[in-house]
Coordinates of C-alpha atoms in Angstrom, one line a residue:
M1 CA -63.5 33.0 -89.2
M2 CA -66.6 33.2 -91.3
A3 CA -66.0 33.0 -95.1
Q4 CA -67.2 36.0 -97.1
F5 CA -70.0 34.0 -98.8
Q6 CA -71.3 33.0 -95.4
K7 CA -71.4 36.6 -94.2
Q8 CA -73.3 37.6 -97.4
L9 CA -75.8 34.8 -97.0
T10 CA -76.3 35.6 -93.3
A11 CA -76.9 39.3 -94.2
L12 CA -79.3 38.3 -96.9
S13 CA -81.2 36.0 -94.5
R14 CA -81.4 38.8 -92.0
E15 CA -82.9 41.1 -94.5
M16 CA -85.4 38.5 -95.7
N17 CA -86.5 38.0 -92.1
R18 CA -86.9 41.7 -91.6
L19 CA -89.2 41.9 -94.6
D20 CA -91.1 38.9 -93.3
R21 CA -91.4 40.7 -89.9
F22 CA -93.0 43.7 -91.5
Y23 CA -95.9 41.5 -92.7
H24 CA -96.2 39.9 -89.2
Q25 CA -96.3 43.3 -87.6
F26 CA -98.8 44.6 -90.2
A27 CA -101.1 41.7 -89.5
K28 CA -100.8 42.3 -85.7
Q29 CA -101.8 45.9 -86.2
H30 CA -105.0 44.7 -87.8
A31 CA -105.8 42.2 -85.0
I32 CA -105.1 39.1 -87.1
N33 CA -102.0 36.9 -87.5
Y34 CA -99.7 36.5 -90.4
N35 CA -101.3 33.2 -91.6
Q36 CA -104.7 34.8 -91.6
L37 CA -103.3 37.8 -93.5
I38 CA -101.9 35.6 -96.3
I39 CA -105.2 33.8 -96.7
L40 CA -107.1 37.0 -96.9
Y41 CA -104.4 38.5 -99.2
E42 CA -104.6 35.6 -101.7
L43 CA -108.4 35.5 -101.7
Y44 CA -108.8 39.3 -102.0
T45 CA -106.2 39.7 -104.8
Q46 CA -106.9 36.4 -106.7
G47 CA -110.7 36.2 -106.3
Q48 CA -110.5 32.5 -105.5
C49 CA -107.9 29.8 -104.9
T50 CA -107.4 26.5 -103.1
Q51 CA -105.8 25.8 -99.8
K52 CA -103.0 23.9 -101.7
Q53 CA -102.2 27.0 -103.8
I54 CA -101.8 29.1 -100.6
R55 CA -99.6 26.5 -99.0
E56 CA -97.4 26.3 -102.0
I57 CA -97.0 30.0 -102.5
W58 CA -96.5 30.9 -98.9
I59 CA -94.9 27.7 -97.6
V60 CA -97.3 27.2 -94.7
S61 CA -98.3 23.8 -93.3
K62 CA -101.5 22.1 -94.5
Q63 CA -102.8 21.9 -91.0
T64 CA -102.4 25.6 -90.3
I65 CA -104.1 26.7 -93.5
N66 CA -106.9 24.1 -93.1
T67 CA -107.6 25.1 -89.5
L68 CA -107.7 28.8 -90.3
C69 CA -109.8 28.4 -93.4
N70 CA -112.3 26.3 -91.5
R71 CA -112.4 29.0 -88.8
F72 CA -113.0 31.6 -91.5
V73 CA -115.9 29.5 -92.9
T74 CA -117.4 29.3 -89.4
E75 CA -117.1 33.1 -89.0
G76 CA -118.8 33.5 -92.4
L77 CA -115.7 35.1 -94.1
I78 CA -115.0 32.5 -96.8
Q79 CA -116.9 29.8 -98.6
F80 CA -115.9 26.7 -100.4
T81 CA -117.0 25.5 -103.8
K82 CA -115.9 22.2 -105.5
T83 CA -113.7 22.6 -108.6
E84 CA -114.9 21.2 -111.9
V85 CA -111.6 19.5 -112.6
D86 CA -111.2 17.6 -109.3
G87 CA -114.2 17.3 -107.0
R88 CA -112.0 16.7 -104.0
E89 CA -110.2 20.0 -104.4
R90 CA -112.3 23.0 -103.2
Q91 CA -111.9 26.6 -104.3
M92 CA -112.3 29.2 -101.7
Q93 CA -113.5 32.7 -102.1
L94 CA -114.5 35.6 -99.8
T95 CA -118.1 35.9 -98.9
E96 CA -119.6 39.4 -98.9
Q97 CA -118.9 39.6 -95.2
G98 CA -115.4 38.4 -95.8
R99 CA -114.8 41.0 -98.5
H100 CA -116.1 43.7 -96.1
F101 CA -113.7 42.4 -93.4
A102 CA -110.7 42.0 -95.8
T103 CA -111.0 45.2 -97.9
P104 CA -109.7 47.8 -95.4
I105 CA -106.8 45.4 -94.4
I106 CA -105.7 44.3 -97.8
E107 CA -106.2 47.6 -99.5
S108 CA -104.1 49.3 -96.8
L109 CA -101.4 46.6 -97.4
L110 CA -101.5 47.0 -101.2
Q111 CA -101.1 50.7 -100.8
L112 CA -98.1 50.3 -98.6
E113 CA -96.6 47.8 -101.1
A114 CA -97.2 50.2 -103.9
T115 CA -95.5 53.0 -102.1
V116 CA -92.5 51.0 -101.2
S117 CA -92.3 49.6 -104.8
T118 CA -92.4 53.1 -106.2
Q119 CA -89.7 54.3 -103.7
F120 CA -87.5 51.3 -104.4
G121 CA -88.0 51.3 -108.1
E122 CA -90.0 48.8 -110.2
Q123 CA -86.9 47.8 -112.2
R124 CA -84.8 47.2 -109.1
L125 CA -87.7 45.2 -107.6
R126 CA -87.9 43.1 -110.7
D127 CA -84.1 42.6 -110.6
L128 CA -84.2 41.6 -107.0
T129 CA -87.0 39.1 -107.6
T130 CA -85.1 37.6 -110.5
E131 CA -81.9 37.2 -108.3
M132 CA -83.9 35.7 -105.4
T133 CA -85.5 33.2 -107.7
E134 CA -82.2 32.2 -109.1
I135 CA -80.5 31.7 -105.7
N136 CA -83.5 29.8 -104.4
Q137 CA -83.3 27.5 -107.4
L138 CA -79.7 26.9 -106.7
F139 CA -80.4 26.0 -103.1
D140 CA -83.3 23.8 -104.1
K141 CA -80.9 21.8 -106.4
Q142 CA -78.7 21.0 -103.3
L143 CA -81.6 19.4 -101.4

């Protein structure tokens, strides 16, 4: 018989997966995949970032992000610039064409997120984020 904590963690995992599935489905509705969505999301909302930053935030493999970013460069959607701090690390940003492509997708997503956040409640969302951060830190200590 499953212990109560196992049932709770399983239920939590299911709900996190359902939330993740929303973003996968949203991407599919816009004829892109989830990994393309997160690249566009970060570049649109942050202005510029590195591949490493995207990998660390979204926990996606180096190869996946590199391949998609190179494809976006070929398609004229993003451009690379060298950073002043470390010449090996390259900042990425949307080109004008990339911004034109990303704007309707990401603005639609931001509006959906704002609607859900309002319905759920900003304080509840902050509390949930705090709790998730704490449980993730506890699990990280066990690795």
